JSON list of C-alpha atoms in Angstrom, two decimals:
[
{"chain": "A", "resi": 1, "resn": "MET", "atom": "CA", "xyz": [-0.05, 0.18, 0.26]},
{"chain": "A", "resi": 2, "resn": "ASN", "atom": "CA", "xyz": [2.70, 2.27, 0.86]},
{"chain": "A", "resi": 3, "resn": "MET", "atom": "CA", "xyz": [4.29, 2.04, -2.82]},
{"chain": "A", "resi": 4, "resn": "LYS", "atom": "CA", "xyz": [1.35, 2.60, -4.85]},
{"chain": "A", "resi": 5, "resn": "SER", "atom": "CA", "xyz": [0.51, 5.87, -2.38]},
{"chain": "A", "resi": 6, "resn": "ARG", "atom": "CA", "xyz": [3.67, 6.85, -3.45]},
{"chain": "A", "resi": 7, "resn": "ASN", "atom": "CA", "xyz": [3.74, 6.66, -7.02]},
{"chain": "A", "resi": 8, "resn": "PHE", "atom": "CA", "xyz": [0.25, 7.42, -7.00]},
{"chain": "A", "resi": 9, "resn": "ARG", "atom": "CA", "xyz": [1.88, 11.25, -5.65]},
{"chain": "A", "resi": 10, "resn": "LYS", "atom": "CA", "xyz": [4.69, 11.10, -8.01]},
{"chain": "A", "resi": 11, "resn": "SER", "atom": "CA", "xyz": [2.27, 10.45, -11.10]},
{"chain": "A", "resi": 12, "resn": "SER", "atom": "CA", "xyz": [-0.16, 13.45, -9.56]},
{"chain": "A", "resi": 13, "resn": "LYS", "atom": "CA", "xyz": [2.83, 15.66, -9.21]},
{"chain": "A", "resi": 14, "resn": "LEU", "atom": "CA", "xyz": [3.94, 15.10, -12.69]},
{"chain": "A", "resi": 15, "resn": "PHE", "atom": "CA", "xyz": [0.71, 15.81, -14.54]},
{"chain": "A", "resi": 16, "resn": "GLY", "atom": "CA", "xyz": [0.17, 18.98, -12.23]},
{"chain": "A", "resi": 17, "resn": "ALA", "atom": "CA", "xyz": [3.67, 20.03, -13.45]},
{"chain": "A", "resi": 18, "resn": "LEU", "atom": "CA", "xyz": [2.84, 19.30, -17.04]},
{"chain": "A", "resi": 19, "resn": "CYS", "atom": "CA", "xyz": [-0.26, 20.50, -16.60]},
{"chain": "A", "resi": 20, "resn": "GLY", "atom": "CA", "xyz": [1.09, 24.06, -15.48]},
{"chain": "A", "resi": 21, "resn": "GLY", "atom": "CA", "xyz": [3.31, 24.13, -18.42]},
{"chain": "A", "resi": 22, "resn": "LEU", "atom": "CA", "xyz": [0.81, 24.16, -21.03]},
{"chain": "A", "resi": 23, "resn": "LEU", "atom": "CA", "xyz": [-1.35, 26.66, -18.87]},
{"chain": "A", "resi": 24, "resn": "ILE", "atom": "CA", "xyz": [1.84, 29.42, -19.67]},
{"chain": "A", "resi": 25, "resn": "SER", "atom": "CA", "xyz": [2.80, 28.82, -23.14]},
{"chain": "A", "resi": 26, "resn": "LEU", "atom": "CA", "xyz": [-0.74, 29.34, -24.44]},
{"chain": "A", "resi": 27, "resn": "PRO", "atom": "CA", "xyz": [-1.04, 33.16, -24.07]},
{"chain": "A", "resi": 28, "resn": "ALA", "atom": "CA", "xyz": [1.96, 33.21, -25.67]},
{"chain": "A", "resi": 29, "resn": "ILE", "atom": "CA", "xyz": [0.90, 31.53, -29.00]},
{"chain": "A", "resi": 30, "resn": "PRO", "atom": "CA", "xyz": [-1.42, 33.67, -29.88]},
{"chain": "A", "resi": 31, "resn": "GLN", "atom": "CA", "xyz": [1.11, 36.56, -29.70]},
{"chain": "A", "resi": 32, "resn": "ALA", "atom": "CA", "xyz": [3.51, 35.39, -31.70]},
{"chain": "A", "resi": 33, "resn": "LEU", "atom": "CA", "xyz": [0.75, 33.96, -34.37]},
{"chain": "A", "resi": 34, "resn": "ALA", "atom": "CA", "xyz": [-0.49, 37.57, -34.50]},
{"chain": "A", "resi": 35, "resn": "GLN", "atom": "CA", "xyz": [3.12, 38.92, -35.10]},
{"chain": "A", "resi": 36, "resn": "GLU", "atom": "CA", "xyz": [3.79, 36.42, -37.83]},
{"chain": "A", "resi": 37, "resn": "SER", "atom": "CA", "xyz": [0.61, 37.35, -39.57]},
{"chain": "A", "resi": 38, "resn": "THR", "atom": "CA", "xyz": [1.61, 41.47, -38.72]},
{"chain": "A", "resi": 39, "resn": "VAL", "atom": "CA", "xyz": [5.50, 40.87, -40.91]},
{"chain": "A", "resi": 40, "resn": "LYS", "atom": "CA", "xyz": [3.57, 38.89, -43.79]},
{"chain": "A", "resi": 41, "resn": "VAL", "atom": "CA", "xyz": [0.44, 41.57, -44.56]},
{"chain": "A", "resi": 42, "resn": "ASN", "atom": "CA", "xyz": [2.52, 44.62, -44.14]},
{"chain": "A", "resi": 43, "resn": "PRO", "atom": "CA", "xyz": [6.39, 43.58, -44.64]},
{"chain": "A", "resi": 44, "resn": "ARG", "atom": "CA", "xyz": [7.23, 47.35, -45.67]},
{"chain": "A", "resi": 45, "resn": "PRO", "atom": "CA", "xyz": [6.74, 50.52, -43.83]},
{"chain": "A", "resi": 46, "resn": "SER", "atom": "CA", "xyz": [3.12, 52.18, -44.32]},
{"chain": "A", "resi": 47, "resn": "ILE", "atom": "CA", "xyz": [3.14, 54.85, -47.29]},
{"chain": "A", "resi": 48, "resn": "PHE", "atom": "CA", "xyz": [1.68, 57.32, -45.28]},
{"chain": "A", "resi": 49, "resn": "SER", "atom": "CA", "xyz": [4.87, 57.29, -42.42]},
{"chain": "A", "resi": 50, "resn": "GLU", "atom": "CA", "xyz": [7.29, 58.85, -46.01]},
{"chain": "A", "resi": 51, "resn": "PRO", "atom": "CA", "xyz": [7.19, 62.11, -47.26]},
{"chain": "A", "resi": 52, "resn": "PRO", "atom": "CA", "xyz": [5.76, 63.88, -48.36]},
{"chain": "A", "resi": 53, "resn": "TYR", "atom": "CA", "xyz": [2.91, 62.25, -46.49]},
{"chain": "A", "resi": 54, "resn": "ASN", "atom": "CA", "xyz": [4.84, 61.96, -43.03]},
{"chain": "A", "resi": 55, "resn": "ARG", "atom": "CA", "xyz": [4.67, 65.86, -42.18]},
{"chain": "A", "resi": 56, "resn": "SER", "atom": "CA", "xyz": [6.54, 65.10, -39.26]},
{"chain": "A", "resi": 57, "resn": "GLN", "atom": "CA", "xyz": [9.82, 64.75, -41.01]},
{"chain": "A", "resi": 58, "resn": "ALA", "atom": "CA", "xyz": [12.01, 67.75, -41.44]},
{"chain": "A", "resi": 59, "resn": "PRO", "atom": "CA", "xyz": [12.79, 69.24, -44.82]},
{"chain": "A", "resi": 60, "resn": "VAL", "atom": "CA", "xyz": [16.29, 67.90, -46.55]},
{"chain": "A", "resi": 61, "resn": "SER", "atom": "CA", "xyz": [18.57, 71.01, -46.78]},
{"chain": "A", "resi": 62, "resn": "PRO", "atom": "CA", "xyz": [20.19, 70.75, -50.90]},
{"chain": "A", "resi": 63, "resn": "GLU", "atom": "CA", "xyz": [23.89, 69.72, -50.72]},
{"chain": "A", "resi": 64, "resn": "PRO", "atom": "CA", "xyz": [26.41, 71.95, -51.19]},
{"chain": "A", "resi": 65, "resn": "GLY", "atom": "CA", "xyz": [27.19, 72.54, -54.98]},
{"chain": "A", "resi": 66, "resn": "ALA", "atom": "CA", "xyz": [23.80, 71.30, -56.05]},
{"chain": "A", "resi": 67, "resn": "ARG", "atom": "CA", "xyz": [21.54, 73.46, -58.49]},
{"chain": "A", "resi": 68, "resn": "PRO", "atom": "CA", "xyz": [18.07, 74.75, -57.83]},
{"chain": "A", "resi": 69, "resn": "ALA", "atom": "CA", "xyz": [15.16, 73.20, -59.72]},
{"chain": "A", "resi": 70, "resn": "ARG", "atom": "CA", "xyz": [14.31, 74.92, -62.94]},
{"chain": "A", "resi": 71, "resn": "PRO", "atom": "CA", "xyz": [10.45, 76.26, -63.04]},
{"chain": "A", "resi": 72, "resn": "VAL", "atom": "CA", "xyz": [8.74, 74.28, -65.52]},
{"chain": "A", "resi": 73, "resn": "PRO", "atom": "CA", "xyz": [7.78, 76.06, -68.84]},
{"chain": "A", "resi": 74, "resn": "PRO", "atom": "CA", "xyz": [3.49, 76.22, -69.10]},
{"chain": "A", "resi": 75, "resn": "THR", "atom": "CA", "xyz": [2.45, 73.91, -71.64]},
{"chain": "A", "resi": 76, "resn": "GLU", "atom": "CA", "xyz": [1.01, 75.30, -75.31]},
{"chain": "A", "resi": 77, "resn": "GLY", "atom": "CA", "xyz": [-2.00, 76.66, -74.85]},
{"chain": "A", "resi": 78, "resn": "GLN", "atom": "CA", "xyz": [-1.23, 77.91, -71.12]},
{"chain": "A", "resi": 79, "resn": "LEU", "atom": "CA", "xyz": [-0.51, 81.09, -69.50]},
{"chain": "A", "resi": 80, "resn": "SER", "atom": "CA", "xyz": [1.78, 81.90, -67.25]},
{"chain": "A", "resi": 81, "resn": "PRO", "atom": "CA", "xyz": [0.53, 83.14, -64.15]},
{"chain": "A", "resi": 82, "resn": "VAL", "atom": "CA", "xyz": [1.15, 87.44, -64.44]},
{"chain": "A", "resi": 83, "resn": "PRO", "atom": "CA", "xyz": [1.40, 88.84, -60.93]},
{"chain": "A", "resi": 84, "resn": "PRO", "atom": "CA", "xyz": [-0.92, 91.48, -60.06]},
{"chain": "A", "resi": 85, "resn": "GLN", "atom": "CA", "xyz": [-0.75, 95.05, -61.40]},
{"chain": "A", "resi": 86, "resn": "PRO", "atom": "CA", "xyz": [-1.37, 98.00, -59.27]},
{"chain": "A", "resi": 87, "resn": "VAL", "atom": "CA", "xyz": [-3.90, 100.12, -60.82]},
{"chain": "A", "resi": 88, "resn": "PRO", "atom": "CA", "xyz": [-2.89, 103.73, -61.31]},
{"chain": "A", "resi": 89, "resn": "PRO", "atom": "CA", "xyz": [-5.06, 106.10, -60.47]},
{"chain": "A", "resi": 90, "resn": "ALA", "atom": "CA", "xyz": [-7.12, 108.30, -63.12]},
{"chain": "A", "resi": 91, "resn": "GLU", "atom": "CA", "xyz": [-6.17, 111.94, -64.18]},
{"chain": "A", "resi": 92, "resn": "GLY", "atom": "CA", "xyz": [-6.71, 114.29, -61.63]},
{"chain": "A", "resi": 93, "resn": "GLN", "atom": "CA", "xyz": [-7.57, 111.89, -58.47]},
{"chain": "A", "resi": 94, "resn": "VAL", "atom": "CA", "xyz": [-5.10, 111.65, -55.92]},
{"chain": "A", "resi": 95, "resn": "SER", "atom": "CA", "xyz": [-3.33, 108.25, -55.04]},
{"chain": "A", "resi": 96, "resn": "PRO", "atom": "CA", "xyz": [-5.13, 107.10, -51.60]},
{"chain": "A", "resi": 97, "resn": "LEU", "atom": "CA", "xyz": [-2.74, 106.82, -48.73]},
{"chain": "A", "resi": 98, "resn": "PRO", "atom": "CA", "xyz": [-2.92, 104.71, -45.97]},
{"chain": "A", "resi": 99, "resn": "PRO", "atom": "CA", "xyz": [-4.09, 105.08, -42.55]},
{"chain": "A", "resi": 100, "resn": "GLN", "atom": "CA", "xyz": [-2.18, 105.56, -39.61]},
{"chain": "A", "resi": 101, "resn": "PRO", "atom": "CA", "xyz": [-2.67, 103.27, -36.71]},
{"chain": "A", "resi": 102, "resn": "GLY", "atom": "CA", "xyz": [-4.98, 104.81, -34.53]},
{"chain": "A", "resi": 103, "resn": "ALA", "atom": "CA", "xyz": [-6.53, 107.21, -37.04]},
{"chain": "A", "resi": 104, "resn": "ARG", "atom": "CA", "xyz": [-10.00, 107.51, -37.24]},
{"chain": "A", "resi": 105, "resn": "PRO", "atom": "CA", "xyz": [-11.56, 107.71, -40.79]},
{"chain": "A", "resi": 106, "resn": "LEU", "atom": "CA", "xyz": [-13.13, 111.28, -41.99]},
{"chain": "A", "resi": 107, "resn": "ARG", "atom": "CA", "xyz": [-16.31, 111.62, -41.70]},
{"chain": "A", "resi": 108, "resn": "PRO", "atom": "CA", "xyz": [-17.92, 113.21, -45.37]},
{"chain": "A", "resi": 109, "resn": "ILE", "atom": "CA", "xyz": [-19.09, 116.91, -45.40]},
{"chain": "A", "resi": 110, "resn": "PRO", "atom": "CA", "xyz": [-22.28, 117.76, -45.94]},
{"chain": "A", "resi": 111, "resn": "GLY", "atom": "CA", "xyz": [-22.63, 118.97, -49.98]},
{"chain": "A", "resi": 112, "resn": "ASP", "atom": "CA", "xyz": [-18.19, 119.23, -50.63]},
{"chain": "A", "resi": 113, "resn": "ARG", "atom": "CA", "xyz": [-18.43, 117.66, -54.13]},
{"chain": "A", "resi": 114, "resn": "THR", "atom": "CA", "xyz": [-15.54, 118.37, -56.18]},
{"chain": "A", "resi": 115, "resn": "GLN", "atom": "CA", "xyz": [-16.25, 120.00, -59.43]},
{"chain": "A", "resi": 116, "resn": "GLN", "atom": "CA", "xyz": [-14.34, 120.50, -62.68]},
{"chain": "A", "resi": 117, "resn": "PRO", "atom": "CA", "xyz": [-13.24, 124.47, -63.65]},
{"chain": "A", "resi": 118, "resn": "SER", "atom": "CA", "xyz": [-16.14, 125.02, -66.25]},
{"chain": "A", "resi": 119, "resn": "PRO", "atom": "CA", "xyz": [-14.21, 126.95, -69.50]},
{"chain": "A", "resi": 120, "resn": "PRO", "atom": "CA", "xyz": [-14.55, 130.51, -69.36]},
{"chain": "A", "resi": 121, "resn": "ALA", "atom": "CA", "xyz": [-17.49, 132.11, -71.12]},
{"chain": "A", "resi": 122, "resn": "VAL", "atom": "CA", "xyz": [-16.72, 133.75, -73.82]},
{"chain": "A", "resi": 123, "resn": "SER", "atom": "CA", "xyz": [-18.61, 137.26, -74.15]},
{"chain": "A", "resi": 124, "resn": "ASN", "atom": "CA", "xyz": [-19.95, 139.10, -76.98]},
{"chain": "A", "resi": 125, "resn": "ASP", "atom": "CA", "xyz": [-17.43, 142.03, -76.40]},
{"chain": "A", "resi": 126, "resn": "GLN", "atom": "CA", "xyz": [-14.79, 140.31, -77.40]},
{"chain": "A", "resi": 127, "resn": "GLN", "atom": "CA", "xyz": [-15.49, 138.83, -80.68]},
{"chain": "A", "resi": 128, "resn": "PRO", "atom": "CA", "xyz": [-13.55, 140.39, -83.59]},
{"chain": "A", "resi": 129, "resn": "LEU", "atom": "CA", "xyz": [-14.77, 143.49, -85.46]},
{"chain": "A", "resi": 130, "resn": "VAL", "atom": "CA", "xyz": [-15.47, 143.53, -88.53]},
{"chain": "A", "resi": 131, "resn": "GLU", "atom": "CA", "xyz": [-14.14, 146.72, -90.55]},
{"chain": "A", "resi": 132, "resn": "PRO", "atom": "CA", "xyz": [-16.69, 148.30, -92.98]},
{"chain": "A", "resi": 133, "resn": "ARG", "atom": "CA", "xyz": [-16.28, 148.58, -96.28]},
{"chain": "A", "resi": 134, "resn": "GLN", "atom": "CA", "xyz": [-14.66, 152.14, -97.45]},
{"chain": "A", "resi": 135, "resn": "THR", "atom": "CA", "xyz": [-17.03, 154.02, -98.94]},
{"chain": "A", "resi": 136, "resn": "PRO", "atom": "CA", "xyz": [-15.78, 154.55, -102.56]},
{"chain": "A", "resi": 137, "resn": "SER", "atom": "CA", "xyz": [-15.00, 158.68, -103.20]},
{"chain": "A", "resi": 138, "resn": "ALA", "atom": "CA", "xyz": [-15.76, 158.58, -106.89]},
{"chain": "A", "resi": 139, "resn": "THR", "atom": "CA", "xyz": [-17.19, 155.85, -109.70]},
{"chain": "A", "resi": 140, "resn": "ILE", "atom": "CA", "xyz": [-16.50, 156.01, -113.67]},
{"chain": "A", "resi": 141, "resn": "ALA", "atom": "CA", "xyz": [-17.25, 154.27, -116.40]},
{"chain": "A", "resi": 142, "resn": "LEU", "atom": "CA", "xyz": [-14.00, 152.77, -117.96]},
{"chain": "A", "resi": 143, "resn": "THR", "atom": "CA", "xyz": [-13.24, 152.56, -121.44]},
{"chain": "A", "resi": 144, "resn": "ASN", "atom": "CA", "xyz": [-12.09, 149.09, -122.27]},
{"chain": "A", "resi": 145, "resn": "GLY", "atom": "CA", "xyz": [-10.45, 148.76, -118.54]},
{"chain": "A", "resi": 146, "resn": "MET", "atom": "CA", "xyz": [-8.36, 152.15, -119.49]},
{"chain": "A", "resi": 147, "resn": "VAL", "atom": "CA", "xyz": [-9.11, 155.40, -117.70]},
{"chain": "A", "resi": 148, "resn": "ASN", "atom": "CA", "xyz": [-7.22, 159.00, -118.52]},
{"chain": "A", "resi": 149, "resn": "ILE", "atom": "CA", "xyz": [-6.45, 160.87, -115.05]},
{"chain": "A", "resi": 150, "resn": "ARG", "atom": "CA", "xyz": [-5.79, 165.30, -115.21]},
{"chain": "A", "resi": 151, "resn": "LEU", "atom": "CA", "xyz": [-4.45, 166.18, -112.03]},
{"chain": "A", "resi": 152, "resn": "VAL", "atom": "CA", "xyz": [-5.08, 169.91, -111.46]},
{"chain": "A", "resi": 153, "resn": "ASN", "atom": "CA", "xyz": [-2.69, 171.67, -109.11]},
{"chain": "A", "resi": 154, "resn": "ASN", "atom": "CA", "xyz": [-5.25, 174.71, -107.11]},
{"chain": "A", "resi": 155, "resn": "THR", "atom": "CA", "xyz": [-2.63, 175.38, -104.76]},
{"chain": "A", "resi": 156, "resn": "ALA", "atom": "CA", "xyz": [0.92, 177.46, -104.52]},
{"chain": "A", "resi": 157, "resn": "ALA", "atom": "CA", "xyz": [3.32, 174.68, -104.13]},
{"chain": "A", "resi": 158, "resn": "LYS", "atom": "CA", "xyz": [5.04, 172.12, -105.85]},
{"chain": "A", "resi": 159, "resn": "ILE", "atom": "CA", "xyz": [3.70, 168.68, -106.07]},
{"chain": "A", "resi": 160, "resn": "THR", "atom": "CA", "xyz": [5.24, 165.40, -106.50]},
{"chain": "A", "resi": 161, "resn": "PHE", "atom": "CA", "xyz": [3.25, 162.43, -108.25]},
{"chain": "A", "resi": 162, "resn": "GLN", "atom": "CA", "xyz": [3.88, 159.26, -109.36]},
{"chain": "A", "resi": 163, "resn": "VAL", "atom": "CA", "xyz": [1.45, 156.25, -110.97]},
{"chain": "A", "resi": 164, "resn": "ILE", "atom": "CA", "xyz": [3.01, 152.81, -109.12]},
{"chain": "A", "resi": 165, "resn": "GLY", "atom": "CA", "xyz": [4.32, 150.46, -111.79]},
{"chain": "A", "resi": 166, "resn": "ASP", "atom": "CA", "xyz": [4.03, 152.75, -114.81]},
{"chain": "A", "resi": 167, "resn": "THR", "atom": "CA", "xyz": [6.21, 156.19, -114.38]},
{"chain": "A", "resi": 168, "resn": "ALA", "atom": "CA", "xyz": [9.38, 157.41, -112.48]},
{"chain": "A", "resi": 169, "resn": "PRO", "atom": "CA", "xyz": [8.44, 160.88, -109.62]},
{"chain": "A", "resi": 170, "resn": "ARG", "atom": "CA", "xyz": [7.20, 163.55, -112.17]},
{"chain": "A", "resi": 171, "resn": "SER", "atom": "CA", "xyz": [6.30, 167.27, -110.57]},
{"chain": "A", "resi": 172, "resn": "LEU", "atom": "CA", "xyz": [3.46, 169.49, -110.96]},
{"chain": "A", "resi": 173, "resn": "GLU", "atom": "CA", "xyz": [3.79, 172.70, -110.39]},
{"chain": "A", "resi": 174, "resn": "GLY", "atom": "CA", "xyz": [1.37, 175.24, -108.66]},
{"chain": "A", "resi": 175, "resn": "LYS", "atom": "CA", "xyz": [-1.73, 176.49, -110.41]},
{"chain": "A", "resi": 176, "resn": "SER", "atom": "CA", "xyz": [-1.12, 173.90, -113.16]},
{"chain": "A", "resi": 177, "resn": "ASP", "atom": "CA", "xyz": [-2.64, 170.78, -114.82]},
{"chain": "A", "resi": 178, "resn": "VAL", "atom": "CA", "xyz": [-1.29, 167.96, -116.15]},
{"chain": "A", "resi": 179, "resn": "THR", "atom": "CA", "xyz": [-3.36, 164.71, -117.82]},
{"chain": "A", "resi": 180, "resn": "LEU", "atom": "CA", "xyz": [-2.18, 160.80, -117.43]},
{"chain": "A", "resi": 181, "resn": "GLN", "atom": "CA", "xyz": [-3.63, 159.15, -120.59]},
{"chain": "A", "resi": 182, "resn": "ALA", "atom": "CA", "xyz": [-4.41, 155.13, -120.69]},
{"chain": "A", "resi": 183, "resn": "LEU", "atom": "CA", "xyz": [-3.53, 154.02, -117.37]},
{"chain": "A", "resi": 184, "resn": "LYS", "atom": "CA", "xyz": [-4.94, 150.22, -116.77]},
{"chain": "A", "resi": 185, "resn": "ALA", "atom": "CA", "xyz": [-7.00, 149.65, -114.07]},
{"chain": "A", "resi": 186, "resn": "PRO", "atom": "CA", "xyz": [-6.46, 148.65, -111.35]},
{"chain": "A", "resi": 187, "resn": "VAL", "atom": "CA", "xyz": [-4.15, 151.77, -111.11]},
{"chain": "A", "resi": 188, "resn": "THR", "atom": "CA", "xyz": [-2.90, 153.64, -107.89]},
{"chain": "A", "resi": 189, "resn": "VAL", "atom": "CA", "xyz": [-0.86, 157.40, -107.91]},
{"chain": "A", "resi": 190, "resn": "THR", "atom": "CA", "xyz": [0.89, 158.81, -105.23]},
{"chain": "A", "resi": 191, "resn": "PHE", "atom": "CA", "xyz": [1.40, 162.48, -104.10]},
{"chain": "A", "resi": 192, "resn": "GLU", "atom": "CA", "xyz": [2.87, 165.05, -101.90]},
{"chain": "A", "resi": 193, "resn": "ARG", "atom": "CA", "xyz": [3.33, 168.46, -101.38]},
{"chain": "A", "resi": 194, "resn": "GLN", "atom": "CA", "xyz": [7.47, 169.41, -101.41]},
{"chain": "A", "resi": 195, "resn": "ASP", "atom": "CA", "xyz": [7.10, 171.72, -98.66]},
{"chain": "A", "resi": 196, "resn": "GLY", "atom": "CA", "xyz": [5.82, 169.72, -96.58]},
{"chain": "A", "resi": 197, "resn": "GLY", "atom": "CA", "xyz": [1.90, 170.33, -95.94]},
{"chain": "A", "resi": 198, "resn": "GLN", "atom": "CA", "xyz": [-1.66, 168.65, -96.34]},
{"chain": "A", "resi": 199, "resn": "LEU", "atom": "CA", "xyz": [-3.04, 167.89, -99.61]},
{"chain": "A", "resi": 200, "resn": "ILE", "atom": "CA", "xyz": [-7.22, 167.77, -100.17]},
{"chain": "A", "resi": 201, "resn": "VAL", "atom": "CA", "xyz": [-7.82, 165.89, -103.00]},
{"chain": "A", "resi": 202, "resn": "THR", "atom": "CA", "xyz": [-11.38, 165.76, -104.91]},
{"chain": "A", "resi": 203, "resn": "PRO", "atom": "CA", "xyz": [-11.73, 163.02, -107.43]},
{"chain": "A", "resi": 204, "resn": "GLN", "atom": "CA", "xyz": [-14.89, 163.64, -109.98]},
{"chain": "A", "resi": 205, "resn": "GLY", "atom": "CA", "xyz": [-16.22, 162.11, -112.70]},
{"chain": "A", "resi": 206, "resn": "SER", "atom": "CA", "xyz": [-15.16, 163.79, -116.43]},
{"chain": "A", "resi": 207, "resn": "SER", "atom": "CA", "xyz": [-17.47, 164.53, -119.32]},
{"chain": "A", "resi": 208, "resn": "GLU", "atom": "CA", "xyz": [-15.20, 162.37, -121.42]},
{"chain": "A", "resi": 209, "resn": "PRO", "atom": "CA", "xyz": [-15.71, 158.49, -120.93]},
{"chain": "A", "resi": 210, "resn": "GLY", "atom": "CA", "xyz": [-13.05, 156.52, -119.04]},
{"chain": "A", "resi": 211, "resn": "SER", "atom": "CA", "xyz": [-11.55, 160.32, -117.30]},
{"chain": "A", "resi": 212, "resn": "LEU", "atom": "CA", "xyz": [-11.27, 161.26, -113.99]},
{"chain": "A", "resi": 213, "resn": "GLU", "atom": "CA", "xyz": [-10.34, 164.52, -112.60]},
{"chain": "A", "resi": 214, "resn": "VAL", "atom": "CA", "xyz": [-8.03, 165.21, -109.49]},
{"chain": "A", "resi": 215, "resn": "THR", "atom": "CA", "xyz": [-8.52, 168.54, -107.99]},
{"chain": "A", "resi": 216, "resn": "PHE", "atom": "CA", "xyz": [-5.48, 168.94, -104.95]},
{"chain": "A", "resi": 217, "resn": "LYS", "atom": "CA", "xyz": [-6.35, 171.89, -102.37]},
{"chain": "A", "resi": 218, "resn": "GLU", "atom": "CA", "xyz": [-4.13, 172.97, -99.26]},
{"chain": "A", "resi": 219, "resn": "ALA", "atom": "CA", "xyz": [-5.09, 171.62, -96.73]},
{"chain": "A", "resi": 220, "resn": "THR", "atom": "CA", "xyz": [-5.41, 173.09, -92.88]},
{"chain": "A", "resi": 221, "resn": "ASN", "atom": "CA", "xyz": [-5.84, 170.20, -90.68]},
{"chain": "A", "resi": 222, "resn": "ALA", "atom": "CA", "xyz": [-3.66, 167.05, -90.83]},
{"chain": "A", "resi": 223, "resn": "ALA", "atom": "CA", "xyz": [-6.51, 164.60, -90.92]},
{"chain": "A", "resi": 224, "resn": "GLN", "atom": "CA", "xyz": [-8.15, 166.21, -94.30]},
{"chain": "A", "resi": 225, "resn": "GLY", "atom": "CA", "xyz": [-4.90, 165.19, -95.81]},
{"chain": "A", "resi": 226, "resn": "ARG", "atom": "CA", "xyz": [-4.68, 162.73, -98.47]},
{"chain": "A", "resi": 227, "resn": "SER", "atom": "CA", "xyz": [-1.57, 161.07, -100.44]},
{"chain": "A", "resi": 228, "resn": "ALA", "atom": "CA", "xyz": [-2.53, 158.16, -102.97]},
{"chain": "A", "resi": 229, "resn": "LEU", "atom": "CA", "xyz": [-5.72, 157.66, -105.20]},
{"chain": "A", "resi": 230, "resn": "ARG", "atom": "CA", "xyz": [-6.28, 154.09, -106.74]},
{"chain": "A", "resi": 231, "resn": "ILE", "atom": "CA", "xyz": [-8.97, 153.11, -109.33]},
{"chain": "A", "resi": 232, "resn": "GLU", "atom": "CA", "xyz": [-10.42, 150.15, -109.38]},
{"chain": "A", "resi": 233, "resn": "ARG", "atom": "CA", "xyz": [-11.15, 148.05, -112.47]},
{"chain": "A", "resi": 234, "resn": "ASN", "atom": "CA", "xyz": [-14.65, 148.64, -111.93]},
{"chain": "A", "resi": 235, "resn": "GLY", "atom": "CA", "xyz": [-14.47, 152.02, -111.82]},
{"chain": "A", "resi": 236, "resn": "SER", "atom": "CA", "xyz": [-14.19, 152.34, -107.86]},
{"chain": "A", "resi": 237, "resn": "VAL", "atom": "CA", "xyz": [-12.33, 155.49, -107.06]},
{"chain": "A", "resi": 238, "resn": "PHE", "atom": "CA", "xyz": [-10.59, 155.16, -103.09]},
{"chain": "A", "resi": 239, "resn": "LEU", "atom": "CA", "xyz": [-8.83, 158.00, -101.36]},
{"chain": "A", "resi": 240, "resn": "ASN", "atom": "CA", "xyz": [-5.90, 157.70, -98.49]}
]
């Protein structure tokens, strides 16, 4: 009996030791299987742990001597981005100044409007005056555009006269007369007293066709003095 009980106790101890070893090794089996399955499913690190998805990594500084990357030119049909340009103020406007820190915005004043200066009105008094046409001193009928002029000197002074473009200066004695024939109109005759006095000139038509008689008298007023006579193609006679 003692031998059997001893054998039974030994068997119980051995069985307990075996059961205890099994209980200790059971939790380690699932962990080993899990690690083996993880290695087989994802043998490499996740793509989110690599740049550029992994933002936690610091940017790599370029190596000394490395050339910077050139910008890629736009493809055909695309436009290069243009930076916004400041809009210049319109003519007559002032560029706005940036407000100073702490400055209060200005309030608009009622009724204060900027107006452009209106152009000055043109007064009727400033319009150019048209000189009236001079009235002829006499009118004669020309013969084929030709005229005869008889000069009569009723003064005591000698008179110098000249047909412009036709004759040289000539002298007419006091209390005498002379006739200039076949002068083609228009024609201008100048005259003056050799003593420097003024002349009153009176033109009048003659009884003969195409003839004009011009009488000279002494003038006491300088405003009455005349020094030239002109006959137009239509027979109008003007004094100057």
